[in-house]
Coordinates of C-alpha atoms in Angstrom, one line a residue:
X1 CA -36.5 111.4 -24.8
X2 CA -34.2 114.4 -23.1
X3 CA -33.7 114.6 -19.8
X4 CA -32.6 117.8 -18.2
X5 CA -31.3 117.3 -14.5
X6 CA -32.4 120.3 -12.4
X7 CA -30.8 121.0 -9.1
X8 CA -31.4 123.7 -6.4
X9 CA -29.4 126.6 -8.3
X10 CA -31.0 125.4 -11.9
X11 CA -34.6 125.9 -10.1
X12 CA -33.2 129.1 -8.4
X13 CA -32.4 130.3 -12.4
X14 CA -35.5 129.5 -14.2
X15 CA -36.4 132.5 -16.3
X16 CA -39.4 133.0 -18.9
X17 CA -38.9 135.8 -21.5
X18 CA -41.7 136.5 -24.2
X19 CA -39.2 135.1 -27.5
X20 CA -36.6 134.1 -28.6
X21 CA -33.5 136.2 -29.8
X22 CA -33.8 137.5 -33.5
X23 CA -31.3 135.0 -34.9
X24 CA -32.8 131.8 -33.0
X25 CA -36.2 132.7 -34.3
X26 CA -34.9 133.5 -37.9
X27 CA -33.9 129.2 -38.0
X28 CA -36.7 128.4 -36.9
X29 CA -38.8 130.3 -38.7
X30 CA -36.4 128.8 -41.8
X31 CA -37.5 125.3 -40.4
X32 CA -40.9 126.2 -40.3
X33 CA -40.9 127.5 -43.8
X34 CA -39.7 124.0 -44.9
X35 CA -41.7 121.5 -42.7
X36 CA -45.5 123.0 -44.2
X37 CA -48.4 122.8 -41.9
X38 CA -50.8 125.4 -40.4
X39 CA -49.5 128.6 -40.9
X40 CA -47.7 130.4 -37.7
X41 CA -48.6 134.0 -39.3
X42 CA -52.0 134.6 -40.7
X43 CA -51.9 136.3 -43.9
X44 CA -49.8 133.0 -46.6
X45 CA -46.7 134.2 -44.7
X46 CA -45.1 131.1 -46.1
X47 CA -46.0 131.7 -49.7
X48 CA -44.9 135.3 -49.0
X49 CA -42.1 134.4 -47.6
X50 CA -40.1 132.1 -50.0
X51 CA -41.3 134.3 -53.0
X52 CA -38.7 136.8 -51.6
X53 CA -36.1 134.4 -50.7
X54 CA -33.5 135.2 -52.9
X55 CA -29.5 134.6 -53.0
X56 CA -27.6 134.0 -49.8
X57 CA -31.1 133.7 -48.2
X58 CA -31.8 130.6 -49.6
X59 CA -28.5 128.9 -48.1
X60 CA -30.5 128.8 -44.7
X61 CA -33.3 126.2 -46.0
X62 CA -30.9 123.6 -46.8
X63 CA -29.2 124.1 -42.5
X64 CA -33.0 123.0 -41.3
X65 CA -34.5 120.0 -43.4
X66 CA -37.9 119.5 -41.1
X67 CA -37.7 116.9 -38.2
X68 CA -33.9 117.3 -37.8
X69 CA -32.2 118.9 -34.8
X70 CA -30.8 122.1 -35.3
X71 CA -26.9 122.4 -34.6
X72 CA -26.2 125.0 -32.2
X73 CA -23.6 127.2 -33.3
X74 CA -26.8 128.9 -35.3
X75 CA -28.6 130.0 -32.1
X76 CA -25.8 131.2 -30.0
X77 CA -26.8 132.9 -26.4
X78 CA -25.0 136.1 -26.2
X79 CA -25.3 138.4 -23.0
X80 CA -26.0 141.3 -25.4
X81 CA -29.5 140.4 -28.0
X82 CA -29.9 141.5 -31.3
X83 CA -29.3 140.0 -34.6
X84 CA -26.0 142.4 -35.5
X85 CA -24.2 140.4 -32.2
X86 CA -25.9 137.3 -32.9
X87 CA -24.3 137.0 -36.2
X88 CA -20.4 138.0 -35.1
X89 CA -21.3 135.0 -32.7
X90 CA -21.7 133.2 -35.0
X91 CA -19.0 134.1 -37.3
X92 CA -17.0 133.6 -35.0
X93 CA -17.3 129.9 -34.0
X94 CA -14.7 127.9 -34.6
X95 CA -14.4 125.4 -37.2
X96 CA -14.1 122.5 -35.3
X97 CA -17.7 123.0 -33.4
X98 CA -19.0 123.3 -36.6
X99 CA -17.7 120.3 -38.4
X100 CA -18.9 118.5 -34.9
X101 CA -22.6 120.1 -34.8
X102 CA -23.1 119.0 -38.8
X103 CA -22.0 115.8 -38.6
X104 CA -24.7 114.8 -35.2
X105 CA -27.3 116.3 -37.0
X106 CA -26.9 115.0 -40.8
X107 CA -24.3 112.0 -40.2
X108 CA -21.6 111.7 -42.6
X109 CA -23.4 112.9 -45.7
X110 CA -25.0 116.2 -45.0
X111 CA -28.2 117.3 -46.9
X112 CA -26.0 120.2 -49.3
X113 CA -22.5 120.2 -51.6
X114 CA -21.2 123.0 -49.9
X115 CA -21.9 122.2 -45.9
X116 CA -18.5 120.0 -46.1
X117 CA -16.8 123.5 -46.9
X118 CA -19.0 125.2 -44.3
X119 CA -17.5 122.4 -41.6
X120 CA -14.0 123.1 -43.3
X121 CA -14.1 126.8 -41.8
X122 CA -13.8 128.1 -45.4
X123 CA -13.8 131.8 -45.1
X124 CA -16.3 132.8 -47.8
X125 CA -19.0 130.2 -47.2
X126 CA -19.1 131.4 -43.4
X127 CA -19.2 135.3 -44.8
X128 CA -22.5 133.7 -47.0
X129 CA -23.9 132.1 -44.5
X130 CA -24.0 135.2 -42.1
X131 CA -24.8 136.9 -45.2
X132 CA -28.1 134.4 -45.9
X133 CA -29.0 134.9 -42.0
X134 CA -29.2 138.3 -42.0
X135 CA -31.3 138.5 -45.6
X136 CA -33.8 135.7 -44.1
X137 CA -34.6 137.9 -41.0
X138 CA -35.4 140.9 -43.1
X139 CA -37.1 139.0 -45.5
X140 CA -39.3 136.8 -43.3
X141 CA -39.8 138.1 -39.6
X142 CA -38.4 142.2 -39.7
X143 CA -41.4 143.8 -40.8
X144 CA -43.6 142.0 -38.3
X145 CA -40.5 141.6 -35.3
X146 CA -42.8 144.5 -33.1
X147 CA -45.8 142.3 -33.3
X148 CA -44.5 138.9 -33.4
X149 CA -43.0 140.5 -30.0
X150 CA -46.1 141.9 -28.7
X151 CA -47.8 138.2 -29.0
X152 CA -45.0 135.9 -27.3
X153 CA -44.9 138.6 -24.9
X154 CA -49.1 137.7 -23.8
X155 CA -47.9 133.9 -24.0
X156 CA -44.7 134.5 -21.6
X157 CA -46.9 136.7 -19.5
X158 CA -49.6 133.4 -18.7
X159 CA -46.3 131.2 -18.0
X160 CA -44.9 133.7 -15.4
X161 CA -48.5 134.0 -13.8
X162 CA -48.4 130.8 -13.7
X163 CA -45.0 130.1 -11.6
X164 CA -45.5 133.3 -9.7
X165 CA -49.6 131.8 -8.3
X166 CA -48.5 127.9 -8.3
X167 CA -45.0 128.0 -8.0
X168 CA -42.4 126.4 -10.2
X169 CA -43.2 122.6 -10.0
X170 CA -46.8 123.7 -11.2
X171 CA -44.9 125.6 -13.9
X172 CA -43.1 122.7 -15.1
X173 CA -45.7 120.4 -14.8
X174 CA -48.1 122.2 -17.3
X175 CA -45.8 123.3 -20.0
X176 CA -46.8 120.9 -22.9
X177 CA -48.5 118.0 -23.2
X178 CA -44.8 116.4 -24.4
X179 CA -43.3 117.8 -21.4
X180 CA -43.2 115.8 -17.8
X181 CA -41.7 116.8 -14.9
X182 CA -40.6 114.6 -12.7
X183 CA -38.1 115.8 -10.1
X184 CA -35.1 116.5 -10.3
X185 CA -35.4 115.8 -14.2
X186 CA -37.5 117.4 -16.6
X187 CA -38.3 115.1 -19.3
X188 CA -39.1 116.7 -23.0
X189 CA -39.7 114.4 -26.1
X190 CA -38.1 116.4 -28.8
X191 CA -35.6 115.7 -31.4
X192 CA -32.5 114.7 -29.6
X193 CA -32.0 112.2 -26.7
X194 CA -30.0 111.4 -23.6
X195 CA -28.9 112.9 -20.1
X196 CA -28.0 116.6 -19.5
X197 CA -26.9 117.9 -16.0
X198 CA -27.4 121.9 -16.3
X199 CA -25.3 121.7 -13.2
X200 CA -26.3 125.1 -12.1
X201 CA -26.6 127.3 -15.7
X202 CA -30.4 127.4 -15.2
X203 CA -33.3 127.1 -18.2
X204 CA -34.6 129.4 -20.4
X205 CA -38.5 128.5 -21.0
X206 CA -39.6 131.1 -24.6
X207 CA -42.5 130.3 -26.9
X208 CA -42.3 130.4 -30.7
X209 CA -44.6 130.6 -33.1
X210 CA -42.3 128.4 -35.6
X211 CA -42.8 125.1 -33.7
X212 CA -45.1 122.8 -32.9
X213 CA -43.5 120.6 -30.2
X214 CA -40.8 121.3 -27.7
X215 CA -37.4 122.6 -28.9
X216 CA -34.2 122.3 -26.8
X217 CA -31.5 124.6 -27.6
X218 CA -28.2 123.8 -25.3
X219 CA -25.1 125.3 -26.7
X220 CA -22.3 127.3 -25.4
X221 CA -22.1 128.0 -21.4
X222 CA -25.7 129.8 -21.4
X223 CA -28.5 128.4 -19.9
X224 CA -30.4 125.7 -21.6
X225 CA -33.0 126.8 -23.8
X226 CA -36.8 124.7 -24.1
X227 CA -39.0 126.4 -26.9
X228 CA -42.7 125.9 -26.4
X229 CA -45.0 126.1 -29.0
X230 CA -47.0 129.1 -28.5
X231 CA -51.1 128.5 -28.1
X232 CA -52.1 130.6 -31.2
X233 CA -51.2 132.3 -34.4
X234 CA -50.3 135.6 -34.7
X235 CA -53.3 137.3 -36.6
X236 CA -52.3 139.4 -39.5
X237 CA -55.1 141.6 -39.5
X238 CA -58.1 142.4 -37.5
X239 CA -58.7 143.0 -33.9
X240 CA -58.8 146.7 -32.3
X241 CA -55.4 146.8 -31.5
X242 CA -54.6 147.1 -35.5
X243 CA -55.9 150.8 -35.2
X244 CA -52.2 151.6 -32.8
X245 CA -49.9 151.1 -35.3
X246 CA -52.1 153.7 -38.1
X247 CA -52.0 156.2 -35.3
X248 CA -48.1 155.7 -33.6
X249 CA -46.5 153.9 -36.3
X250 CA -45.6 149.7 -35.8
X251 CA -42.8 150.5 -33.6
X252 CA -44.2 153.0 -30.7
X253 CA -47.6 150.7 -31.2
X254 CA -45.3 148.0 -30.0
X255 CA -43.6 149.5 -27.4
X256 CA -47.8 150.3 -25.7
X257 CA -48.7 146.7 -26.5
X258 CA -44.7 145.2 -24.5
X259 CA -45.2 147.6 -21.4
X260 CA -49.2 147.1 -21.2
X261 CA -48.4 143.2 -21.4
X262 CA -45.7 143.2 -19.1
X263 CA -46.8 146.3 -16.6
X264 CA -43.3 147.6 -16.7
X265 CA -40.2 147.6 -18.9
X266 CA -36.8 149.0 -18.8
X267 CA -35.1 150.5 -22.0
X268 CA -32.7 147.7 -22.5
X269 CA -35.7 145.1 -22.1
X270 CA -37.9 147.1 -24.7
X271 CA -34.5 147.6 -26.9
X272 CA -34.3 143.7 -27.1
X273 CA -38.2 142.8 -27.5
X274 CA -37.8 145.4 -30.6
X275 CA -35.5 144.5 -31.9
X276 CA -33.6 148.0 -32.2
X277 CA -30.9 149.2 -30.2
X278 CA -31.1 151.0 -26.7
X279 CA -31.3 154.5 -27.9
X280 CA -33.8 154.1 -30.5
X281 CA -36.0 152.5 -27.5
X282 CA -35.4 155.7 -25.7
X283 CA -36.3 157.9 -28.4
X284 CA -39.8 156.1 -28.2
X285 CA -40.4 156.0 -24.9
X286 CA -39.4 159.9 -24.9
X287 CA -42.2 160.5 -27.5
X288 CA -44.6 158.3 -26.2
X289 CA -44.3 160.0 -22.5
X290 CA -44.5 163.5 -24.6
X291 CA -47.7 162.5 -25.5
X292 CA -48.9 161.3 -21.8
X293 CA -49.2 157.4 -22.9
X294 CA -45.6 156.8 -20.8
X295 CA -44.2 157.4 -17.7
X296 CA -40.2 156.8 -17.1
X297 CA -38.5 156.5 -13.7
X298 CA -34.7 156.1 -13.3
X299 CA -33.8 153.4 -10.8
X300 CA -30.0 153.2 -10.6
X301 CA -28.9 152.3 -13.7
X302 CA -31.8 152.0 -15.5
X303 CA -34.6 153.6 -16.5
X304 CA -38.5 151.6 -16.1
X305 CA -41.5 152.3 -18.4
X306 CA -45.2 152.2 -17.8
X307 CA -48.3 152.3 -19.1
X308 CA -49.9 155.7 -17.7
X309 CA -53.8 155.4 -16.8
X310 CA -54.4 157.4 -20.4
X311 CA -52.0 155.0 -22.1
X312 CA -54.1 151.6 -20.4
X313 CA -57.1 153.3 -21.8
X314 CA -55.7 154.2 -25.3
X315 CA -54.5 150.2 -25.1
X316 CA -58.1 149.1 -24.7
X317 CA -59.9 150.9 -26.7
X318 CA -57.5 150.2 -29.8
X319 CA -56.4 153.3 -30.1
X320 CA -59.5 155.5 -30.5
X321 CA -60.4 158.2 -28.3
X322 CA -59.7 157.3 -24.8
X323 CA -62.8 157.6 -22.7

């Protein structure tokens, strides 16, 4: 059993965002791969999946045997998402953490030959590991990353109703059936144990598709992470909302299905939800408020997206005519 202590500025930092960063979703979609079970994509996205693994990519399956705990350094928090600065994080962490992190979760003889040179800080085997991390994104989640982002986005969206109708204790209280809270302390059976004061750096509630119990991710000086499983699959094919991506493209259909899911995004949230950096966002945005599907208003800094009322009907109809 974890136990996350809570106090006042925790509860005043709760935040619920619809996935998890491209390189934290990458391991556990590598954990996923290994541990079987009902698929978390229709379509055999597991068969599909380790029938491209090749090389480098492969490295990542033996960092995840199923039911261990996944050692932090591969899902660092960084201020800035996207898997290019997700993987200089880390690169860049130092040896020692490492060496720590594969020993708590393997014990003194780890699962692989070359993790001991991994722990080391040998040079080359970090380059293949960032190498493998990068490969098993593209491979297994980049060509569906605007969907997968479009569906945790619906399941964040039912946990921030929730907290915004019944407030945060009701939130807590209904997360998962493995999940108790009991104030100040929220109580999560999961894969590790013991006491954690957050002591003010708040929690981070995402779903995933790639588990099927609570995750806890605490690493670094972010705020601690719980994964929840998310309440269905992402469907592969079928529905009306496959028709937006023939018309727009998967991208720009994504971008319609974030903002009508959310009500209103800025560029830098969109950018991150994609998956794509800040000005490509723009660039679809731009076209998609050409086409009178968008409006954009600058406030300050930023710039906030919404669906217009012909975009909310192109949404629902599934991208036939609107009515």
């Amino acid at each position: 059993m974890l136990r996350l202590w809570l106090d006042y500025e925790d509860l005043t930092r709760i935040r619920i965002t619809p996935g998890l960063s491209p390189i934290a979703q990458t391991v556990l979609s590598a954990q996923a791969l290994r541990e079987g079970g009902p698929e978390p994509i229709a379509g055999s996205w597991r068969s599909r999946t380790r029938a491209r693994l090749t090389g480098p990519s492969r490295l990542l399956l033996d960092l995840v045997p199923p039911g261990r705990w996944i050692p932090d350094f591969l899902t660092p928090y960084t201020r800035v998402p996207g898997i290019e600065s997700e993987l200089d994080a880390v690169a860049s962490t130092p040896a020692r953490r490492i060496r720590a992190e594969l020993e708590r979760s393997y014990g003194p003889r780890p699962p692989a030959s070359w993790l001991p040179r991994l722990g080391a800080g040998d040079g080359e085997t970090v380059r293949t590991l960032i190498r493998g991390l990068g490969d098993f994104h593209r491979v297994a989640l980049a060509d569906l990353w605007s969907d997968l982002s479009a569906h945790l986005g619906a399941e964040a969206a039912g946990h921030a109703r929730t907290m915004a109708d019944l407030g945060i204790g009701a939130l807590l209280g209904n997360l998962h059936a493995a999940i108790r809270w009991t104030p100040p302390v929220l109580e999560i059976e999961t894969l590790c144990g013991g006491d954690v004061r957050l002591q003010g750096r708040g929690l981070l509630l995402i779903p995933s598709l790639f588990v099927t119990g609570p995750r806890v991710l605490i690493g670094g000086d972010g705020p601690a992470t719980v994964v929840l499983p998310a309440s269905r699959p992402l469907s592969g094919t079928g529905g009306a909302l496959d028709a937006l991506p023939q018309v727009f493209g998967r991208t720009r259909a994504a971008v319609i299905r974030l903002v009508g899911a959310d009500g209103e995004l800025t560029t830098g949230a969109l950018a991150a939800r994609l998956g794509v950096s800040a000005a490509s966002a723009s660039q679809h945005a731009t076209a998609l408020r050409g086409a009178g599907l968008l409006t954009s208003e600058r406030r300050g800094k930023t710039v906030h997206h919404a669906l217009t009322p012909l975009g909310e009907r192109f949404l629902r109809s599934g991208g036939g005519p609107a009515r």
